[in-house]
Amino acid sequence: MTPLFALLFDSLDERLRLRAPGRKVVNKVFPEHWAFLLGEVALFSFVVLVLTGVFLTMFYTPSVDPVTYTGENPLYRGQVLPGAFESIVRLSSDVDGGLLFRRIHRGASHLFVASIVLHMLRVILTGAFRRPREINYHLGIVLLLLSFASGFTGQSLPYDLLAGTGIRIAYTELLSTPFIGDRLAFWVFGGDFPGTDVIPRFFTFHVLALPGLIVAVMTLHLVIVARQTHTQFPSARVDGHRQVLGKPLWPSQFHVSTTLVLWLGGVLTLAAVLVPWSDEALVAPYLVGDITNQAQPEWFMFWLEGALRIFPPVEFSLLGMTVSGPFVAGALFPALIIALLVAYPTIEKRFYGLRGDWHVLQNPLEIPLRAAFASGFFGFLLLMAAAATNDILSRLTSVPIEAITWFFRIASLVLPPAVAVLLYRYSSARLRRAGLRVARVENTADRA
Amino acid sequence: MSEADPGAGAGAGRTTDAHSDLYVVGQEVPPPSDVNDTLVVGALVVAGVCAIVFPVALFLGLPLVVYGGGLAVGLLALAVAVRRYFIAAYPEINAVQPRESAAASEDLRASTPVSDVRRVARRSLLGRALVGVAGLFGLSTLSFVASLGPKPSDELARTSWRPGARLVTGEGSPLRPADVGIGGVATVWPEGAVLVEDSAVLLVRLSNRRPRPPTNLDWVVDETLVAYSKICTHAGCPVGLFREQDSVLFCPCHQSTFDAARGAIPTFGPTARALPQLPMDVDDAGFLVALGDFTEQVGPAYG
């Protein structure tokens, strides 16, 4: 510490008493495993999203009012475009560095959602959701949903063809809600589709409400992680139930995280240079009645899109309400999926009669129910996501789209349960062979 | 075991410090390595060059590949430098932290608390170079601000007034001298540039005092009709008030006061400059026209 810095720190310390709490913060242990960095990747992508997002908001116009584009992009010069789309063309073609920052923002958004999904997968597979960490598991699900909402609203803001199509489907979903659908849709859209309010409102959600919520929930999530100490994989060197072994925040984890931030920034920038993230979406502004041939949403919406595509044609009246396919496949189905995700820790706890606190991570193959749940649940979602590409699959394989859709209808009902049962049996047999049973209480001393 | 470790005596129960302190169970001091130092220096040189390439390429309008590539390579090089530097400068530590539910156990008390771990004494120049290049790189990423607005040319030095431009009202109708009565004021604009902020002009008909120098008397019509920029030379508010009995123009924002009979020189308040006078005459059709743009700086000073 240079004398000047020491002096500054001392004078601050006299007033704020930083040393003791500072030492407490620095004295955190981070167990070493690459999968433990997935959450950090999500955090750092979020930071990149905020930084680049601030730049983008300086140029973006949240409006659908027609504007004549007068910039340098030859494709659109002189054309009348929706204000939002025009501002993005201008940002990409006429502002130095605009395209780079826009691409980094897009790339970081993919990484943000992907790292959250993978982080959740790690938590579920290794059982990090068990008591006392159920709260953080549920906060994580909230963050996942917030990241979906951020991704969807962000993807809508350019108001290009694909965005307009996505917004139209979201409108349909709101409309499909029994009894209150029409009212709900008008609340969100400020009237009938498309109207002029949806883009300004999505903008407010995307740059104010959602990031604010994400910061709040993320902070809570991290405070709880620090408070509860980190889980860890079983190790012969330490009693994982009572102690945690790893790298201290200073200096070891600090340099791991700093390096990670820089690598992420570098890779995202490099990707932005090499990959035209979503530039192709600028093929045309959204005009009512226009659509592209392939209408796929962002990848993290595929599971919802797939459900809409393969759900059978249903529309009937019941107790005075209209129940439609989009409502069942686009609203009930995801609600059920989320509910299952939320409930799983409780289900596992009841199923095995688990007691006490758990800090040591497990191989999912040692917990048959979890092996069955993870494979069946995520297998099902993967099939749904694959079904969102039925048009592309049909073109690539020359199999008629009807046959492919029927394949997904049957496969999604048969394959996931079959895989789940298989894995349940395999894991149980594996445990039996080793002469083990699923433990009800964590006692690492016995195991070691 | 550290002597200073409180409550570390044999058989002592849970200690107050045990919850927050870490215990080093493994510590590996890296051997000094010239290769590693060279790597740090090399990566820092690359990062430093990139810290210059990014803003320069952005400023020169070079293709995205150049400035984007500079930013990407710079970040990656900085990552390498940080990693290699820390690996050599600090011992590799494995530490154990008791979970909240448990007290530090006996075997832990025999270890070193982590706060006693010291940095490996090595070349301090490397650390300074790392901090320096990282700072330079951080500054260079700020160069995006240059993209936020165009480079100013002469926008601030001129207004929309041109020789022969008629003075028109906010509705666009041209004015004859007789349209402004005794003691009257009107806000006028150049024809074709209505509501262009820096071109707003106050047309004032003086009543009980005749204009005198430093008013430019050649630009006074009917001996009592003068035109001044409406933009206050203090902070740019519109000078909205005219007090007829002593011919005073008054800015409502910070009470700058101008004498309309003496070239609108400031007589009170925070401003230091007169309101510029508009060169004005009457054209053949009898309408008020400008003889040209203002000859002085309109509105507040700029850097």
PDB file of N, CA, C and O in Angstrom, chain A residues 87-119:
ATOM      1  N   SER A  87     -33.767   4.231 -35.158  1.00  0.00           N
ATOM      2  CA  SER A  87     -32.688   4.612 -34.238  1.00  0.00           C
ATOM      3  C   SER A  87     -31.644   3.501 -34.146  1.00  0.00           C
ATOM      4  O   SER A  87     -30.459   3.759 -33.949  1.00  0.00           O
ATOM      5  N   ILE A  88     -32.081   2.248 -34.319  1.00  0.00           N
ATOM      6  CA  ILE A  88     -31.115   1.148 -34.249  1.00  0.00           C
ATOM      7  C   ILE A  88     -30.285   1.077 -35.520  1.00  0.00           C
ATOM      8  O   ILE A  88     -29.084   0.797 -35.480  1.00  0.00           O
ATOM      9  N   VAL A  89     -30.910   1.358 -36.664  1.00  0.00           N
ATOM     10  CA  VAL A  89     -30.136   1.414 -37.906  1.00  0.00           C
ATOM     11  C   VAL A  89     -29.094   2.520 -37.787  1.00  0.00           C
ATOM     12  O   VAL A  89     -27.923   2.345 -38.131  1.00  0.00           O
ATOM     13  N   ARG A  90     -29.511   3.668 -37.255  1.00  0.00           N
ATOM     14  CA  ARG A  90     -28.602   4.802 -37.104  1.00  0.00           C
ATOM     15  C   ARG A  90     -27.464   4.446 -36.148  1.00  0.00           C
ATOM     16  O   ARG A  90     -26.292   4.688 -36.425  1.00  0.00           O
ATOM     17  N   LEU A  91     -27.836   3.829 -35.026  1.00  0.00           N
ATOM     18  CA  LEU A  91     -26.820   3.428 -34.046  1.00  0.00           C
ATOM     19  C   LEU A  91     -25.808   2.475 -34.684  1.00  0.00           C
ATOM     20  O   LEU A  91     -24.601   2.579 -34.465  1.00  0.00           O
ATOM     21  N   SER A  92     -26.318   1.532 -35.500  1.00  0.00           N
ATOM     22  CA  SER A  92     -25.434   0.512 -36.063  1.00  0.00           C
ATOM     23  C   SER A  92     -24.604   1.049 -37.219  1.00  0.00           C
ATOM     24  O   SER A  92     -23.477   0.612 -37.418  1.00  0.00           O
ATOM     25  N   SER A  93     -25.159   1.954 -38.009  1.00  0.00           N
ATOM     26  CA  SER A  93     -24.474   2.369 -39.233  1.00  0.00           C
ATOM     27  C   SER A  93     -23.773   3.712 -39.120  1.00  0.00           C
ATOM     28  O   SER A  93     -22.832   3.976 -39.850  1.00  0.00           O
ATOM     29  N   ASP A  94     -24.250   4.586 -38.249  1.00  0.00           N
ATOM     30  CA  ASP A  94     -23.753   5.963 -38.272  1.00  0.00           C
ATOM     31  C   ASP A  94     -23.011   6.386 -37.013  1.00  0.00           C
ATOM     32  O   ASP A  94     -22.432   7.463 -36.974  1.00  0.00           O
ATOM     33  N   VAL A  95     -23.059   5.576 -35.954  1.00  0.00           N
ATOM     34  CA  VAL A  95     -22.358   5.934 -34.718  1.00  0.00           C
ATOM     35  C   VAL A  95     -21.095   5.085 -34.610  1.00  0.00           C
ATOM     36  O   VAL A  95     -21.175   3.855 -34.687  1.00  0.00           O
ATOM     37  N   ASP A  96     -19.943   5.743 -34.440  1.00  0.00           N
ATOM     38  CA  ASP A  96     -18.692   4.991 -34.287  1.00  0.00           C
ATOM     39  C   ASP A  96     -18.776   4.100 -33.055  1.00  0.00           C
ATOM     40  O   ASP A  96     -19.039   4.579 -31.952  1.00  0.00           O
ATOM     41  N   GLY A  97     -18.549   2.815 -33.239  1.00  0.00           N
ATOM     42  CA  GLY A  97     -18.588   1.892 -32.114  1.00  0.00           C
ATOM     43  C   GLY A  97     -19.987   1.436 -31.741  1.00  0.00           C
ATOM     44  O   GLY A  97     -20.149   0.568 -30.898  1.00  0.00           O
ATOM     45  N   GLY A  98     -21.017   2.002 -32.381  1.00  0.00           N
ATOM     46  CA  GLY A  98     -22.392   1.639 -32.036  1.00  0.00           C
ATOM     47  C   GLY A  98     -22.678   0.168 -32.291  1.00  0.00           C
ATOM     48  O   GLY A  98     -23.232  -0.535 -31.447  1.00  0.00           O
ATOM     49  N   LEU A  99     -22.253  -0.294 -33.464  1.00  0.00           N
ATOM     50  CA  LEU A  99     -22.500  -1.694 -33.821  1.00  0.00           C
ATOM     51  C   LEU A  99     -21.753  -2.621 -32.869  1.00  0.00           C
ATOM     52  O   LEU A  99     -22.280  -3.642 -32.420  1.00  0.00           O
ATOM     53  N   LEU A 100     -20.519  -2.242 -32.512  1.00  0.00           N
ATOM     54  CA  LEU A 100     -19.722  -3.081 -31.603  1.00  0.00           C
ATOM     55  C   LEU A 100     -20.436  -3.228 -30.261  1.00  0.00           C
ATOM     56  O   LEU A 100     -20.616  -4.342 -29.761  1.00  0.00           O
ATOM     57  N   PHE A 101     -20.866  -2.107 -29.692  1.00  0.00           N
ATOM     58  CA  PHE A 101     -21.518  -2.165 -28.378  1.00  0.00           C
ATOM     59  C   PHE A 101     -22.842  -2.913 -28.449  1.00  0.00           C
ATOM     60  O   PHE A 101     -23.223  -3.629 -27.525  1.00  0.00           O
ATOM     61  N   ARG A 102     -23.549  -2.739 -29.563  1.00  0.00           N
ATOM     62  CA  ARG A 102     -24.815  -3.441 -29.716  1.00  0.00           C
ATOM     63  C   ARG A 102     -24.584  -4.952 -29.782  1.00  0.00           C
ATOM     64  O   ARG A 102     -25.288  -5.732 -29.153  1.00  0.00           O
ATOM     65  N   ARG A 103     -23.555  -5.339 -30.526  1.00  0.00           N
ATOM     66  CA  ARG A 103     -23.263  -6.773 -30.622  1.00  0.00           C
ATOM     67  C   ARG A 103     -22.785  -7.329 -29.293  1.00  0.00           C
ATOM     68  O   ARG A 103     -23.139  -8.445 -28.908  1.00  0.00           O
ATOM     69  N   ILE A 104     -21.946  -6.563 -28.569  1.00  0.00           N
ATOM     70  CA  ILE A 104     -21.491  -7.047 -27.258  1.00  0.00           C
ATOM     71  C   ILE A 104     -22.697  -7.220 -26.343  1.00  0.00           C
ATOM     72  O   ILE A 104     -22.818  -8.211 -25.612  1.00  0.00           O
ATOM     73  N   HIS A 105     -23.626  -6.270 -26.397  1.00  0.00           N
ATOM     74  CA  HIS A 105     -24.826  -6.342 -25.560  1.00  0.00           C
ATOM     75  C   HIS A 105     -25.622  -7.607 -25.880  1.00  0.00           C
ATOM     76  O   HIS A 105     -26.042  -8.334 -24.988  1.00  0.00           O
ATOM     77  N   ARG A 106     -25.792  -7.875 -27.168  1.00  0.00           N
ATOM     78  CA  ARG A 106     -26.520  -9.076 -27.586  1.00  0.00           C
ATOM     79  C   ARG A 106     -25.805 -10.343 -27.118  1.00  0.00           C
ATOM     80  O   ARG A 106     -26.409 -11.253 -26.568  1.00  0.00           O
ATOM     81  N   GLY A 107     -24.493 -10.374 -27.374  1.00  0.00           N
ATOM     82  CA  GLY A 107     -23.717 -11.551 -26.986  1.00  0.00           C
ATOM     83  C   GLY A 107     -23.791 -11.768 -25.486  1.00  0.00           C
ATOM     84  O   GLY A 107     -23.987 -12.899 -25.004  1.00  0.00           O
ATOM     85  N   ALA A 108     -23.665 -10.682 -24.726  1.00  0.00           N
ATOM     86  CA  ALA A 108     -23.697 -10.800 -23.276  1.00  0.00           C
ATOM     87  C   ALA A 108     -25.064 -11.263 -22.794  1.00  0.00           C
ATOM     88  O   ALA A 108     -25.170 -11.971 -21.791  1.00  0.00           O
ATOM     89  N   SER A 109     -26.129 -10.875 -23.520  1.00  0.00           N
ATOM     90  CA  SER A 109     -27.463 -11.306 -23.102  1.00  0.00           C
ATOM     91  C   SER A 109     -27.609 -12.816 -23.260  1.00  0.00           C
ATOM     92  O   SER A 109     -28.192 -13.492 -22.406  1.00  0.00           O
ATOM     93  N   HIS A 110     -27.045 -13.359 -24.347  1.00  0.00           N
ATOM     94  CA  HIS A 110     -27.085 -14.819 -24.519  1.00  0.00           C
ATOM     95  C   HIS A 110     -26.307 -15.487 -23.391  1.00  0.00           C
ATOM     96  O   HIS A 110     -26.755 -16.472 -22.791  1.00  0.00           O
ATOM     97  N   LEU A 111     -25.127 -14.935 -23.103  1.00  0.00           N
ATOM     98  CA  LEU A 111     -24.274 -15.537 -22.071  1.00  0.00           C
ATOM     99  C   LEU A 111     -24.942 -15.447 -20.700  1.00  0.00           C
ATOM    100  O   LEU A 111     -24.849 -16.369 -19.885  1.00  0.00           O
ATOM    101  N   PHE A 112     -25.616 -14.326 -20.446  1.00  0.00           N
ATOM    102  CA  PHE A 112     -26.299 -14.109 -19.166  1.00  0.00           C
ATOM    103  C   PHE A 112     -27.333 -15.215 -18.922  1.00  0.00           C
ATOM    104  O   PHE A 112     -27.300 -15.914 -17.910  1.00  0.00           O
ATOM    105  N   VAL A 113     -28.229 -15.392 -19.901  1.00  0.00           N
ATOM    106  CA  VAL A 113     -29.273 -16.399 -19.728  1.00  0.00           C
ATOM    107  C   VAL A 113     -28.652 -17.793 -19.679  1.00  0.00           C
ATOM    108  O   VAL A 113     -28.997 -18.618 -18.820  1.00  0.00           O
ATOM    109  N   ALA A 114     -27.702 -18.054 -20.583  1.00  0.00           N
ATOM    110  CA  ALA A 114     -27.113 -19.395 -20.649  1.00  0.00           C
ATOM    111  C   ALA A 114     -26.404 -19.751 -19.349  1.00  0.00           C
ATOM    112  O   ALA A 114     -26.535 -20.874 -18.845  1.00  0.00           O
ATOM    113  N   SER A 115     -25.666 -18.791 -18.782  1.00  0.00           N
ATOM    114  CA  SER A 115     -24.932 -19.114 -17.558  1.00  0.00           C
ATOM    115  C   SER A 115     -25.890 -19.320 -16.392  1.00  0.00           C
ATOM    116  O   SER A 115     -25.635 -20.153 -15.510  1.00  0.00           O
ATOM    117  N   ILE A 116     -27.010 -18.596 -16.382  1.00  0.00           N
ATOM    118  CA  ILE A 116     -27.998 -18.816 -15.322  1.00  0.00           C
ATOM    119  C   ILE A 116     -28.588 -20.222 -15.447  1.00  0.00           C
ATOM    120  O   ILE A 116     -28.734 -20.947 -14.460  1.00  0.00           O
ATOM    121  N   VAL A 117     -28.909 -20.606 -16.686  1.00  0.00           N
ATOM    122  CA  VAL A 117     -29.485 -21.943 -16.897  1.00  0.00           C
ATOM    123  C   VAL A 117     -28.492 -23.022 -16.451  1.00  0.00           C
ATOM    124  O   VAL A 117     -28.849 -23.958 -15.715  1.00  0.00           O
ATOM    125  N   LEU A 118     -27.233 -22.866 -16.859  1.00  0.00           N
ATOM    126  CA  LEU A 118     -26.233 -23.882 -16.505  1.00  0.00           C
ATOM    127  C   LEU A 118     -25.969 -23.894 -14.999  1.00  0.00           C
ATOM    128  O   LEU A 118     -25.775 -24.958 -14.393  1.00  0.00           O
ATOM    129  N   HIS A 119     -25.965 -22.705 -14.405  1.00  0.00           N
ATOM    130  CA  HIS A 119     -25.796 -22.585 -12.959  1.00  0.00           C
ATOM    131  C   HIS A 119     -26.909 -23.349 -12.244  1.00  0.00           C
ATOM    132  O   HIS A 119     -26.669 -24.122 -11.304  1.00  0.00           O
TER     133      HIS A 119
END
